[in-house]
Amino acid sequence: MYYSQKSRLIWAVSALALLAGCDQPLDFDLRGNFGNAFSTTDAARMASGHRPDPDNRGVISYPSYQVAVAKNGDSVTEVAQRVGINPAELARYNGLSPDDPLRKNEVLALPARVEEPSPATGARSTGPIQPPSNVDIASLAGGAIDRAKPAQVQTAALKPAAQPVTASDPIPNAKPQIGIEPIRHKVVRGETAYTISRLYNVSVRALAEWNGLGPDFTIREGQFLLIPVPDAETAQKSAAAAQSQKTTIPGEGSPTPTPPSAKKPLPQEKTIPAAQPVAKPKTPDLGRSQTKASTSAKMDMPVNGSIIREYKKGKTDGIDISAASGTPVTAAKEGTVAAITSDADKVPIVVIKHTGGLLTVYANLDGIKVEKGDSVKRGQPIAKIRSGKSNYVHFEVRKGFDSVDPMPYLN
C-alpha cells in the first residue's frame, strides 16, 4: 500500500510516456492504490521456490515449527488423526472446527511437534528441513520482517518441544533436506491475500500455491500462512554473487546502494500518557454516504453506490465505491481514453485524459466498452462493476503526476 519516492518517479516517467502516445504496454498494478501503477516491483522480486514436498502424512518440518498439508477430501479431524494430534486442538489452533472440510494442499499449523518425517514416513531424509550452510537467512528474511512491523503482523512461536520423536534411526550418510524456513504469518481481521503478498513482497499466486488457497484467494482470521521463499539454489547463487562484488579502493567511492522500495521515515508523534483521556473523533459512516453527484459538480460520480474507502494521499490515492455487480461505470468528465491496461493480476484499468492536465483513473473493472483513443462524454458508460466480492470501482483524479482528493471535483 505504501510506496517510495522511487515509485513516484517511475509513475511520473511512465505517465509522460503515456501522454506522449507511447505504444508500449504499461504495467498498471493498482489493487486499490494507483500510486504503484507503474511499479517494477514484480520484476525486482526474487522468484519464489516451490514449497517442499510433505511426507506421506502431509507433514513438513522446519526447525521452529511443523505444518500439515491436507489431501483431497480431508477434514481437520482426518488430518489430525493422520499426524497423531488431537483434532479439537488442531482445529482451535487454526481457527477452524474439527469437521471443517479442507482444500487439497491447504496448510494447517501444528500446535505441537509430532513425529519427525523420515524415510519410514515417506520423506527423503530424517528430521526437519535444514537451512543452506552458506546463505544468510537473517538477511533474506530481514526485509520481509521489517516490512511486516508497521502492519502489526501477528506471528506465533511454538513452545520449545521435548526431544523430537523419530520414526526410525537416521539412515547412515543420508543428507538432510535443505531449504529456507518461511516466515509464518497469522491472518488478522481485515487482511487479504493481496495485502499480505504486498507486505512481504511476494506474488499473490505464489502465496496461494504455497498455502493451497482457492481460486478467489480467500483467507480467514486466525489462519497461518507460509510466506514463499526463494529455493535454496537461488539463495546460494544470490549469496555467491553478493560476495563476488568488487571491493572499491580508497578514493574510488562506494557503489550507491539501492534505495528502499516501500519505506518512509516514521512521522514525529507525541505520546499521550494513558492516564489522560483522549477525545474520540466522530467516525463518518462512509457506507451510508451515497455517491449521487450534484449537477453543478465538476465531475460525475463514476458509479452510483457507496464510498467504502476514502482518499488518503500516498496510501489509497483515490476512493473505492461499492455497487451491485454489473452496475455501469461511467466517465466522470468528457475526455479521451489515454490507456486501457491491467494490473499484475489481469484486472482491467481505464485512464481518461481531460483538459486542464487532469487524468481520471478507473480500476477493478469488467466489460470495458471503450478503446484507447476514443472520445468519451461525461456520464458515458465505459465498463461495469465486477462480480463477486470485488464489486467496487477504484477511482482516482490526478493533476499532472500527483493524486488529488476526488471529492472536491465530485461535490
mmCIF file of C-alpha atoms in Angstrom:
data_model
loop_
_atom_site.group_PDB
_atom_site.id
_atom_site.type_symbol
_atom_site.label_atom_id
_atom_site.label_comp_id
_atom_site.label_asym_id
_atom_site.label_seq_id
_atom_site.Cartn_x
_atom_site.Cartn_y
_atom_site.Cartn_z
ATOM 1 C CA MET A 1 0.000 0.000 0.000
ATOM 2 C CA TYR A 2 2.853 2.378 0.678
ATOM 3 C CA TYR A 3 5.355 3.346 -1.967
ATOM 4 C CA SER A 4 8.602 5.250 -2.111
ATOM 5 C CA GLN A 5 9.851 8.314 -3.921
ATOM 6 C CA LYS A 6 11.400 5.941 -6.422
ATOM 7 C CA SER A 7 7.939 4.574 -7.216
ATOM 8 C CA ARG A 8 6.672 8.141 -7.641
ATOM 9 C CA LEU A 9 9.455 8.795 -10.146
ATOM 10 C CA ILE A 10 8.585 5.633 -12.063
ATOM 11 C CA TRP A 11 4.961 6.803 -12.152
ATOM 12 C CA ALA A 12 5.966 10.250 -13.452
ATOM 13 C CA VAL A 13 8.194 8.908 -16.232
ATOM 14 C CA SER A 14 5.581 6.355 -17.268
ATOM 15 C CA ALA A 15 2.844 8.979 -17.276
ATOM 16 C CA LEU A 16 4.913 11.149 -19.618
ATOM 17 C CA ALA A 17 5.304 8.196 -21.944
ATOM 18 C CA LEU A 18 1.562 7.585 -21.734
ATOM 19 C CA LEU A 19 0.597 11.143 -22.624
ATOM 20 C CA ALA A 20 3.141 11.190 -25.450
ATOM 21 C CA GLY A 21 1.235 8.318 -27.073
ATOM 22 C CA CYS A 22 3.747 5.578 -26.435
ATOM 23 C CA ASP A 23 2.551 2.264 -27.840
ATOM 24 C CA GLN A 24 4.495 0.132 -25.372
ATOM 25 C CA PRO A 25 2.346 -1.895 -22.945
ATOM 26 C CA LEU A 26 2.033 -0.396 -19.488
ATOM 27 C CA ASP A 27 2.060 -2.407 -16.287
ATOM 28 C CA PHE A 28 -0.598 -0.860 -14.041
ATOM 29 C CA ASP A 29 -0.647 -2.536 -10.629
ATOM 30 C CA LEU A 30 -3.454 -0.855 -8.712
ATOM 31 C CA ARG A 31 -5.232 -3.252 -6.368
ATOM 32 C CA GLY A 32 -6.561 -0.225 -4.534
ATOM 33 C CA ASN A 33 -3.505 2.006 -4.932
ATOM 34 C CA PHE A 34 -2.747 3.833 -8.178
ATOM 35 C CA GLY A 35 0.465 5.115 -6.634
ATOM 36 C CA ASN A 36 2.055 1.800 -7.538
ATOM 37 C CA ALA A 37 0.521 1.744 -11.006
ATOM 38 C CA PHE A 38 3.799 1.777 -12.881
ATOM 39 C CA SER A 39 5.761 -0.209 -10.335
ATOM 40 C CA THR A 40 8.538 -2.570 -11.355
ATOM 41 C CA THR A 41 8.176 -4.480 -8.115
ATOM 42 C CA ASP A 42 7.351 -7.804 -9.776
ATOM 43 C CA ALA A 43 10.473 -7.618 -11.918
ATOM 44 C CA ALA A 44 12.585 -6.904 -8.847
ATOM 45 C CA ARG A 45 11.187 -9.701 -6.746
ATOM 46 C CA MET A 46 13.267 -12.754 -6.158
ATOM 47 C CA ALA A 47 11.451 -15.672 -7.774
ATOM 48 C CA SER A 48 9.843 -17.888 -5.161
ATOM 49 C CA GLY A 49 10.817 -21.507 -4.955
ATOM 50 C CA HIS A 50 8.381 -24.400 -4.676
ATOM 51 C CA ARG A 51 7.004 -25.458 -1.331
ATOM 52 C CA PRO A 52 8.822 -28.589 -0.063
ATOM 53 C CA ASP A 53 7.008 -31.872 -0.564
ATOM 54 C CA PRO A 54 5.399 -33.272 2.611
ATOM 55 C CA ASP A 55 5.808 -36.856 3.743
ATOM 56 C CA ASN A 56 3.036 -39.446 3.424
ATOM 57 C CA ARG A 57 1.206 -37.979 6.425
ATOM 58 C CA GLY A 58 1.324 -34.492 4.945
ATOM 59 C CA VAL A 59 3.911 -33.193 7.447
ATOM 60 C CA ILE A 60 6.534 -30.581 6.524
ATOM 61 C CA SER A 61 9.000 -29.998 9.356
ATOM 62 C CA TYR A 62 11.211 -26.961 9.992
ATOM 63 C CA PRO A 63 13.467 -26.320 12.996
ATOM 64 C CA SER A 64 10.991 -23.823 14.535
ATOM 65 C CA TYR A 65 7.630 -25.338 13.622
ATOM 66 C CA GLN A 66 5.776 -28.001 11.660
ATOM 67 C CA VAL A 67 2.793 -27.848 9.318
ATOM 68 C CA ALA A 68 0.462 -30.446 7.839
ATOM 69 C CA VAL A 69 -0.745 -30.371 4.226
ATOM 70 C CA ALA A 70 -4.277 -31.575 3.541
ATOM 71 C CA LYS A 71 -5.130 -34.158 0.895
ATOM 72 C CA ASN A 72 -8.120 -34.054 -1.405
ATOM 73 C CA GLY A 73 -11.341 -34.538 0.623
ATOM 74 C CA ASP A 74 -9.682 -34.195 4.028
ATOM 75 C CA SER A 75 -11.361 -32.687 7.064
ATOM 76 C CA VAL A 76 -9.484 -31.202 10.021
ATOM 77 C CA THR A 77 -10.164 -34.368 12.014
ATOM 78 C CA GLU A 78 -8.728 -36.614 9.285
ATOM 79 C CA VAL A 79 -5.524 -34.560 9.112
ATOM 80 C CA ALA A 80 -5.232 -34.666 12.914
ATOM 81 C CA GLN A 81 -5.681 -38.440 13.018
ATOM 82 C CA ARG A 82 -3.113 -38.945 10.260
ATOM 83 C CA VAL A 83 -0.400 -36.915 12.012
ATOM 84 C CA GLY A 84 -1.316 -38.084 15.523
ATOM 85 C CA ILE A 85 -2.677 -34.960 17.207
ATOM 86 C CA ASN A 86 -5.919 -34.009 18.973
ATOM 87 C CA PRO A 87 -8.472 -32.870 16.330
ATOM 88 C CA ALA A 88 -10.064 -30.229 18.592
ATOM 89 C CA GLU A 89 -6.663 -28.754 19.447
ATOM 90 C CA LEU A 90 -5.584 -28.642 15.793
ATOM 91 C CA ALA A 91 -8.873 -27.020 14.764
ATOM 92 C CA ARG A 92 -8.763 -24.406 17.522
ATOM 93 C CA TYR A 93 -5.133 -23.501 16.729
ATOM 94 C CA ASN A 94 -6.046 -22.797 13.093
ATOM 95 C CA GLY A 95 -9.368 -21.011 13.646
ATOM 96 C CA LEU A 96 -11.434 -23.954 12.387
ATOM 97 C CA SER A 97 -13.854 -26.619 13.598
ATOM 98 C CA PRO A 98 -12.882 -30.330 13.641
ATOM 99 C CA ASP A 99 -15.409 -31.204 10.925
ATOM 100 C CA ASP A 100 -14.490 -28.358 8.563
ATOM 101 C CA PRO A 101 -13.554 -29.586 5.050
ATOM 102 C CA LEU A 102 -10.174 -28.605 3.663
ATOM 103 C CA ARG A 103 -8.944 -27.855 0.157
ATOM 104 C CA LYS A 104 -6.273 -30.013 -1.414
ATOM 105 C CA ASN A 105 -2.824 -28.685 -0.379
ATOM 106 C CA GLU A 106 -4.302 -26.404 2.321
ATOM 107 C CA VAL A 107 -1.782 -25.883 5.118
ATOM 108 C CA LEU A 108 -2.533 -26.311 8.835
ATOM 109 C CA ALA A 109 -0.069 -25.195 11.504
ATOM 110 C CA LEU A 110 0.633 -27.857 14.120
ATOM 111 C CA PRO A 111 0.311 -26.641 17.743
ATOM 112 C CA ALA A 112 2.961 -29.114 18.920
ATOM 113 C CA ARG A 113 5.686 -31.129 17.237
ATOM 114 C CA VAL A 114 4.794 -34.578 16.031
ATOM 115 C CA GLU A 115 6.944 -37.455 14.883
ATOM 116 C CA GLU A 116 9.633 -36.078 12.582
ATOM 117 C CA PRO A 117 9.480 -37.019 8.889
ATOM 118 C CA SER A 118 11.770 -39.852 7.901
ATOM 119 C CA PRO A 119 12.141 -42.403 5.094
ATOM 120 C CA ALA A 120 9.699 -44.540 7.097
ATOM 121 C CA THR A 121 7.026 -41.837 6.651
ATOM 122 C CA GLY A 122 7.875 -41.194 3.002
ATOM 123 C CA ALA A 123 10.344 -38.316 3.483
ATOM 124 C CA ARG A 124 13.681 -38.083 1.692
ATOM 125 C CA SER A 125 15.611 -37.786 4.953
ATOM 126 C CA THR A 126 15.091 -37.790 8.693
ATOM 127 C CA GLY A 127 14.372 -34.656 10.689
ATOM 128 C CA PRO A 128 13.496 -31.032 9.919
ATOM 129 C CA ILE A 129 14.473 -29.225 6.718
ATOM 130 C CA GLN A 130 17.816 -27.536 7.367
ATOM 131 C CA PRO A 131 18.893 -24.103 6.048
ATOM 132 C CA PRO A 132 21.722 -23.871 3.483
ATOM 133 C CA SER A 133 25.064 -23.505 5.245
ATOM 134 C CA ASN A 134 26.331 -20.579 3.122
ATOM 135 C CA VAL A 135 23.179 -18.439 2.991
ATOM 136 C CA ASP A 136 22.465 -15.652 5.475
ATOM 137 C CA ILE A 137 18.869 -16.468 6.344
ATOM 138 C CA ALA A 138 18.544 -13.391 8.552
ATOM 139 C CA SER A 139 19.414 -11.137 5.621
ATOM 140 C CA LEU A 140 16.923 -12.855 3.340
ATOM 141 C CA ALA A 141 14.110 -12.675 5.858
ATOM 142 C CA GLY A 142 15.030 -9.332 7.399
ATOM 143 C CA GLY A 143 13.421 -7.205 4.718
ATOM 144 C CA ALA A 144 10.132 -9.033 4.972
ATOM 145 C CA ILE A 145 10.162 -8.827 8.757
ATOM 146 C CA ASP A 146 10.903 -5.093 8.637
ATOM 147 C CA ARG A 147 8.017 -4.528 6.237
ATOM 148 C CA ALA A 148 5.729 -6.542 8.481
ATOM 149 C CA LYS A 149 6.324 -4.448 11.629
ATOM 150 C CA PRO A 150 4.289 -1.361 10.676
ATOM 151 C CA ALA A 151 1.273 -3.548 9.895
ATOM 152 C CA GLN A 152 1.373 -5.189 13.338
ATOM 153 C CA VAL A 153 1.558 -8.655 11.876
ATOM 154 C CA GLN A 154 0.947 -11.404 14.379
ATOM 155 C CA THR A 155 3.237 -14.370 14.300
ATOM 156 C CA ALA A 156 3.089 -17.359 16.565
ATOM 157 C CA ALA A 157 6.038 -19.201 18.021
ATOM 158 C CA LEU A 158 5.715 -22.737 19.311
ATOM 159 C CA LYS A 159 6.835 -23.605 22.778
ATOM 160 C CA PRO A 160 10.138 -25.478 22.857
ATOM 161 C CA ALA A 161 9.345 -29.116 22.429
ATOM 162 C CA ALA A 162 10.916 -32.064 24.076
ATOM 163 C CA GLN A 163 13.378 -34.181 22.152
ATOM 164 C CA PRO A 164 11.548 -34.885 18.856
ATOM 165 C CA VAL A 165 10.500 -38.434 18.227
ATOM 166 C CA THR A 166 11.692 -40.138 15.063
ATOM 167 C CA ALA A 167 10.054 -42.981 13.239
ATOM 168 C CA SER A 168 13.368 -44.679 12.759
ATOM 169 C CA ASP A 169 17.038 -44.026 13.283
ATOM 170 C CA PRO A 170 18.613 -41.768 10.666
ATOM 171 C CA ILE A 171 19.997 -43.593 7.680
ATOM 172 C CA PRO A 172 23.814 -43.506 7.732
ATOM 173 C CA ASN A 173 25.280 -40.869 5.338
ATOM 174 C CA ALA A 174 21.762 -39.601 4.479
ATOM 175 C CA LYS A 175 21.899 -35.919 3.594
ATOM 176 C CA PRO A 176 19.319 -33.714 5.343
ATOM 177 C CA GLN A 177 16.782 -31.914 3.202
ATOM 178 C CA ILE A 178 17.902 -28.337 2.528
ATOM 179 C CA GLY A 179 15.584 -25.335 2.395
ATOM 180 C CA ILE A 180 14.877 -21.902 3.860
ATOM 181 C CA GLU A 181 12.399 -21.777 6.733
ATOM 182 C CA PRO A 182 9.486 -19.493 5.707
ATOM 183 C CA ILE A 183 8.063 -16.739 7.862
ATOM 184 C CA ARG A 184 4.746 -17.916 9.292
ATOM 185 C CA HIS A 185 2.078 -15.193 9.192
ATOM 186 C CA LYS A 186 -1.112 -15.306 11.273
ATOM 187 C CA VAL A 187 -4.004 -13.610 9.477
ATOM 188 C CA VAL A 188 -5.732 -10.804 11.360
ATOM 189 C CA ARG A 189 -9.122 -9.266 10.645
ATOM 190 C CA GLY A 190 -9.217 -7.055 7.569
ATOM 191 C CA GLU A 191 -6.240 -8.641 5.803
ATOM 192 C CA THR A 192 -6.470 -10.177 2.349
ATOM 193 C CA ALA A 193 -4.132 -12.335 0.319
ATOM 194 C CA TYR A 194 -3.290 -9.222 -1.698
ATOM 195 C CA THR A 195 -2.319 -7.084 1.294
ATOM 196 C CA ILE A 196 -0.207 -9.894 2.722
ATOM 197 C CA SER A 197 1.557 -10.517 -0.610
ATOM 198 C CA ARG A 198 2.414 -6.801 -0.841
ATOM 199 C CA LEU A 199 3.526 -6.751 2.799
ATOM 200 C CA TYR A 200 6.151 -9.419 2.169
ATOM 201 C CA ASN A 201 6.868 -8.502 -1.473
ATOM 202 C CA VAL A 202 5.818 -11.858 -2.905
ATOM 203 C CA SER A 203 3.315 -12.620 -5.641
ATOM 204 C CA VAL A 204 -0.220 -13.473 -4.575
ATOM 205 C CA ARG A 205 -0.115 -16.556 -6.807
ATOM 206 C CA ALA A 206 2.979 -17.885 -5.038
ATOM 207 C CA LEU A 207 1.247 -17.243 -1.707
ATOM 208 C CA ALA A 208 -1.781 -19.196 -2.940
ATOM 209 C CA GLU A 209 0.308 -22.112 -4.232
ATOM 210 C CA TRP A 210 2.273 -22.440 -1.002
ATOM 211 C CA ASN A 211 -0.862 -22.429 1.156
ATOM 212 C CA GLY A 212 -3.437 -24.187 -1.024
ATOM 213 C CA LEU A 213 -5.712 -21.141 -1.319
ATOM 214 C CA GLY A 214 -8.758 -21.319 -3.541
ATOM 215 C CA PRO A 215 -9.154 -19.557 -6.914
ATOM 216 C CA ASP A 216 -10.541 -16.435 -5.193
ATOM 217 C CA PHE A 217 -7.584 -16.340 -2.740
ATOM 218 C CA THR A 218 -9.913 -16.366 0.284
ATOM 219 C CA ILE A 219 -8.247 -16.414 3.701
ATOM 220 C CA ARG A 220 -9.714 -16.410 7.232
ATOM 221 C CA GLU A 221 -8.917 -14.727 10.507
ATOM 222 C CA GLY A 222 -6.584 -16.860 12.610
ATOM 223 C CA GLN A 223 -5.222 -18.791 9.609
ATOM 224 C CA PHE A 224 -1.481 -19.398 9.426
ATOM 225 C CA LEU A 225 0.159 -18.720 6.054
ATOM 226 C CA LEU A 226 3.629 -19.724 4.927
ATOM 227 C CA ILE A 227 5.334 -16.808 3.168
ATOM 228 C CA PRO A 228 7.042 -18.119 -0.009
ATOM 229 C CA VAL A 229 10.821 -18.046 -0.031
ATOM 230 C CA PRO A 230 13.382 -18.500 -2.816
ATOM 231 C CA ASP A 231 14.613 -22.025 -3.248
ATOM 232 C CA ALA A 232 17.957 -22.932 -1.706
ATOM 233 C CA GLU A 233 19.791 -22.956 -5.058
ATOM 234 C CA THR A 234 18.604 -19.439 -5.929
ATOM 235 C CA ALA A 235 19.525 -18.174 -2.465
ATOM 236 C CA GLN A 236 23.004 -19.707 -2.687
ATOM 237 C CA LYS A 237 23.604 -18.116 -6.100
ATOM 238 C CA SER A 238 22.468 -14.730 -4.762
ATOM 239 C CA ALA A 239 24.782 -15.030 -1.786
ATOM 240 C CA ALA A 240 27.703 -16.007 -4.021
ATOM 241 C CA ALA A 241 27.018 -13.084 -6.341
ATOM 242 C CA ALA A 242 26.964 -10.669 -3.413
ATOM 243 C CA GLN A 243 30.282 -11.980 -2.121
ATOM 244 C CA SER A 244 31.877 -11.658 -5.564
ATOM 245 C CA GLN A 245 31.110 -7.937 -5.895
ATOM 246 C CA LYS A 246 34.142 -5.747 -6.471
ATOM 247 C CA THR A 247 35.724 -4.110 -3.409
ATOM 248 C CA THR A 248 36.438 -0.446 -4.093
ATOM 249 C CA ILE A 249 39.844 1.064 -3.424
ATOM 250 C CA PRO A 250 40.341 4.235 -1.352
ATOM 251 C CA GLY A 251 39.293 7.310 -3.283
ATOM 252 C CA GLU A 252 37.262 5.360 -5.814
ATOM 253 C CA GLY A 253 33.984 5.751 -3.993
ATOM 254 C CA SER A 254 31.480 3.120 -2.958
ATOM 255 C CA PRO A 255 28.593 1.923 -5.122
ATOM 256 C CA THR A 256 25.345 3.696 -4.322
ATOM 257 C CA PRO A 257 23.008 1.261 -2.550
ATOM 258 C CA THR A 258 19.562 0.655 -3.946
ATOM 259 C CA PRO A 259 17.081 2.804 -2.016
ATOM 260 C CA PRO A 260 14.330 1.020 -0.071
ATOM 261 C CA SER A 261 11.288 0.351 -2.226
ATOM 262 C CA ALA A 262 8.471 0.896 0.208
ATOM 263 C CA LYS A 263 9.640 2.672 3.325
ATOM 264 C CA LYS A 264 9.174 6.165 4.693
ATOM 265 C CA PRO A 265 10.531 7.781 7.843
ATOM 266 C CA LEU A 266 8.104 7.397 10.695
ATOM 267 C CA PRO A 267 6.262 10.638 11.495
ATOM 268 C CA GLN A 268 7.075 12.558 14.651
ATOM 269 C CA GLU A 269 4.447 11.587 17.186
ATOM 270 C CA LYS A 270 3.707 12.990 20.603
ATOM 271 C CA THR A 271 2.916 10.216 23.055
ATOM 272 C CA ILE A 272 -0.049 10.901 25.340
ATOM 273 C CA PRO A 273 0.063 9.186 28.744
ATOM 274 C CA ALA A 274 -2.606 6.541 29.120
ATOM 275 C CA ALA A 275 -3.985 8.289 32.199
ATOM 276 C CA GLN A 276 -5.063 11.316 30.156
ATOM 277 C CA PRO A 277 -8.422 10.850 28.409
ATOM 278 C CA VAL A 278 -8.330 11.289 24.658
ATOM 279 C CA ALA A 279 -11.295 12.749 22.814
ATOM 280 C CA LYS A 280 -12.634 10.214 20.345
ATOM 281 C CA PRO A 281 -13.367 11.830 16.960
ATOM 282 C CA LYS A 282 -16.679 11.117 15.349
ATOM 283 C CA THR A 283 -16.225 8.471 12.669
ATOM 284 C CA PRO A 284 -18.165 9.131 9.461
ATOM 285 C CA ASP A 285 -20.291 6.268 8.211
ATOM 286 C CA LEU A 286 -18.914 6.090 4.678
ATOM 287 C CA GLY A 287 -21.153 3.156 3.816
ATOM 288 C CA ARG A 288 -24.234 5.334 4.255
ATOM 289 C CA SER A 289 -22.845 8.143 2.083
ATOM 290 C CA GLN A 290 -24.462 7.777 -1.291
ATOM 291 C CA THR A 291 -22.458 8.866 -4.306
ATOM 292 C CA LYS A 292 -25.050 10.563 -6.496
ATOM 293 C CA ALA A 293 -23.304 13.642 -7.902
ATOM 294 C CA SER A 294 -24.566 17.214 -7.925
ATOM 295 C CA THR A 295 -25.455 18.686 -11.317
ATOM 296 C CA SER A 296 -23.083 21.595 -10.589
ATOM 297 C CA ALA A 297 -20.099 19.383 -9.751
ATOM 298 C CA LYS A 298 -17.008 19.454 -11.953
ATOM 299 C CA MET A 299 -17.241 15.668 -12.360
ATOM 300 C CA ASP A 300 -19.875 12.958 -12.048
ATOM 301 C CA MET A 301 -19.529 10.011 -9.736
ATOM 302 C CA PRO A 302 -18.328 7.113 -11.886
ATOM 303 C CA VAL A 303 -20.884 4.783 -10.304
ATOM 304 C CA ASN A 304 -23.978 5.193 -8.154
ATOM 305 C CA GLY A 305 -23.002 3.401 -4.969
ATOM 306 C CA SER A 306 -21.459 3.796 -1.509
ATOM 307 C CA ILE A 307 -17.956 5.031 -0.714
ATOM 308 C CA ILE A 308 -16.208 2.248 1.188
ATOM 309 C CA ARG A 309 -12.672 3.689 1.251
ATOM 310 C CA GLU A 310 -11.811 7.376 1.445
ATOM 311 C CA TYR A 311 -8.909 9.259 -0.124
ATOM 312 C CA LYS A 312 -5.567 9.298 1.677
ATOM 313 C CA LYS A 313 -2.683 10.743 -0.305
ATOM 314 C CA GLY A 314 0.211 8.359 -0.548
ATOM 315 C CA LYS A 315 -1.857 5.457 0.766
ATOM 316 C CA THR A 316 -5.002 4.949 -1.294
ATOM 317 C CA ASP A 317 -4.607 7.904 -3.716
ATOM 318 C CA GLY A 318 -8.296 7.562 -4.586
ATOM 319 C CA ILE A 319 -11.667 6.354 -3.362
ATOM 320 C CA ASP A 320 -13.346 2.961 -3.617
ATOM 321 C CA ILE A 321 -17.046 2.938 -4.497
ATOM 322 C CA SER A 322 -19.102 -0.197 -3.923
ATOM 323 C CA ALA A 323 -22.105 -1.072 -6.100
ATOM 324 C CA ALA A 324 -24.034 -4.105 -7.266
ATOM 325 C CA SER A 325 -22.267 -6.369 -9.762
ATOM 326 C CA GLY A 326 -22.971 -5.299 -13.319
ATOM 327 C CA THR A 327 -23.692 -1.646 -12.404
ATOM 328 C CA PRO A 328 -22.432 0.666 -15.206
ATOM 329 C CA VAL A 329 -19.229 2.619 -14.578
ATOM 330 C CA THR A 330 -19.355 5.967 -16.404
ATOM 331 C CA ALA A 331 -16.836 8.629 -17.398
ATOM 332 C CA ALA A 332 -16.644 11.296 -14.692
ATOM 333 C CA LYS A 333 -15.920 14.012 -17.270
ATOM 334 C CA GLU A 334 -15.615 14.320 -21.026
ATOM 335 C CA GLY A 335 -12.175 13.443 -22.361
ATOM 336 C CA THR A 336 -10.071 10.990 -24.352
ATOM 337 C CA VAL A 337 -9.221 7.420 -23.382
ATOM 338 C CA ALA A 338 -5.463 7.588 -22.828
ATOM 339 C CA ALA A 339 -4.836 3.962 -21.856
ATOM 340 C CA ILE A 340 -6.559 0.639 -21.292
ATOM 341 C CA THR A 341 -4.386 -1.842 -19.458
ATOM 342 C CA SER A 342 -4.425 -4.165 -16.454
ATOM 343 C CA ASP A 343 -2.604 -4.677 -13.193
ATOM 344 C CA ALA A 344 -0.404 -7.625 -12.251
ATOM 345 C CA ASP A 345 -3.497 -9.755 -11.606
ATOM 346 C CA LYS A 346 -5.064 -9.001 -15.018
ATOM 347 C CA VAL A 347 -7.706 -6.660 -13.541
ATOM 348 C CA PRO A 348 -8.593 -4.020 -16.181
ATOM 349 C CA ILE A 349 -7.820 -0.316 -15.748
ATOM 350 C CA VAL A 350 -9.004 2.648 -17.825
ATOM 351 C CA VAL A 351 -7.255 6.050 -17.840
ATOM 352 C CA ILE A 352 -9.048 9.085 -19.337
ATOM 353 C CA LYS A 353 -7.267 12.364 -20.130
ATOM 354 C CA HIS A 354 -9.166 15.617 -19.610
ATOM 355 C CA THR A 355 -8.485 19.299 -20.240
ATOM 356 C CA GLY A 356 -6.531 21.235 -17.650
ATOM 357 C CA GLY A 357 -3.920 18.490 -17.168
ATOM 358 C CA LEU A 358 -6.322 16.155 -15.377
ATOM 359 C CA LEU A 359 -6.446 12.369 -15.535
ATOM 360 C CA THR A 360 -9.174 10.145 -14.123
ATOM 361 C CA VAL A 361 -8.434 6.514 -13.381
ATOM 362 C CA TYR A 362 -10.956 3.668 -13.123
ATOM 363 C CA ALA A 363 -9.706 0.317 -11.826
ATOM 364 C CA ASN A 364 -11.183 -3.064 -10.886
ATOM 365 C CA LEU A 365 -13.484 -3.078 -13.909
ATOM 366 C CA ASP A 366 -15.247 -5.621 -16.076
ATOM 367 C CA GLY A 367 -16.761 -5.483 -19.564
ATOM 368 C CA ILE A 368 -14.867 -2.443 -20.881
ATOM 369 C CA LYS A 369 -16.855 -0.684 -23.639
ATOM 370 C CA VAL A 370 -14.261 1.836 -24.932
ATOM 371 C CA GLU A 371 -10.909 1.676 -26.703
ATOM 372 C CA LYS A 372 -7.718 3.697 -26.461
ATOM 373 C CA GLY A 373 -8.097 6.997 -28.321
ATOM 374 C CA ASP A 374 -11.895 7.121 -28.050
ATOM 375 C CA SER A 375 -13.536 10.415 -27.122
ATOM 376 C CA VAL A 376 -15.994 9.950 -24.283
ATOM 377 C CA LYS A 377 -18.750 12.168 -22.940
ATOM 378 C CA ARG A 378 -19.489 12.885 -19.325
ATOM 379 C CA GLY A 379 -21.703 10.116 -17.966
ATOM 380 C CA GLN A 380 -20.957 7.743 -20.885
ATOM 381 C CA PRO A 381 -20.721 4.074 -19.762
ATOM 382 C CA ILE A 382 -17.163 2.782 -20.105
ATOM 383 C CA ALA A 383 -17.358 -0.526 -18.180
ATOM 384 C CA LYS A 384 -19.259 -2.211 -15.350
ATOM 385 C CA ILE A 385 -18.722 -3.371 -11.770
ATOM 386 C CA ARG A 386 -17.097 -6.770 -11.378
ATOM 387 C CA SER A 387 -18.949 -9.714 -9.885
ATOM 388 C CA GLY A 388 -18.116 -11.468 -6.638
ATOM 389 C CA LYS A 389 -16.589 -9.913 -3.528
ATOM 390 C CA SER A 390 -14.621 -7.320 -5.549
ATOM 391 C CA ASN A 391 -17.764 -5.422 -6.556
ATOM 392 C CA TYR A 392 -16.309 -1.924 -6.329
ATOM 393 C CA VAL A 393 -14.505 0.560 -8.569
ATOM 394 C CA HIS A 394 -11.285 2.305 -7.535
ATOM 395 C CA PHE A 395 -11.477 5.918 -8.776
ATOM 396 C CA GLU A 396 -8.667 8.488 -8.833
ATOM 397 C CA VAL A 397 -8.168 12.045 -10.032
ATOM 398 C CA ARG A 398 -4.627 13.036 -10.961
ATOM 399 C CA LYS A 399 -3.396 16.564 -11.631
ATOM 400 C CA GLY A 400 -0.159 16.274 -13.529
ATOM 401 C CA PHE A 401 1.638 13.413 -11.804
ATOM 402 C CA ASP A 402 0.126 13.839 -8.345
ATOM 403 C CA SER A 403 -3.060 12.355 -6.979
ATOM 404 C CA VAL A 404 -5.624 14.793 -5.600
ATOM 405 C CA ASP A 405 -8.719 14.280 -3.467
ATOM 406 C CA PRO A 406 -11.560 13.417 -5.863
ATOM 407 C CA MET A 407 -14.299 14.705 -3.551
ATOM 408 C CA PRO A 408 -13.963 18.464 -4.349
ATOM 409 C CA TYR A 409 -14.472 17.562 -8.016
ATOM 410 C CA LEU A 410 -17.483 15.361 -7.256
ATOM 411 C CA ASN A 411 -19.341 17.618 -4.778
#
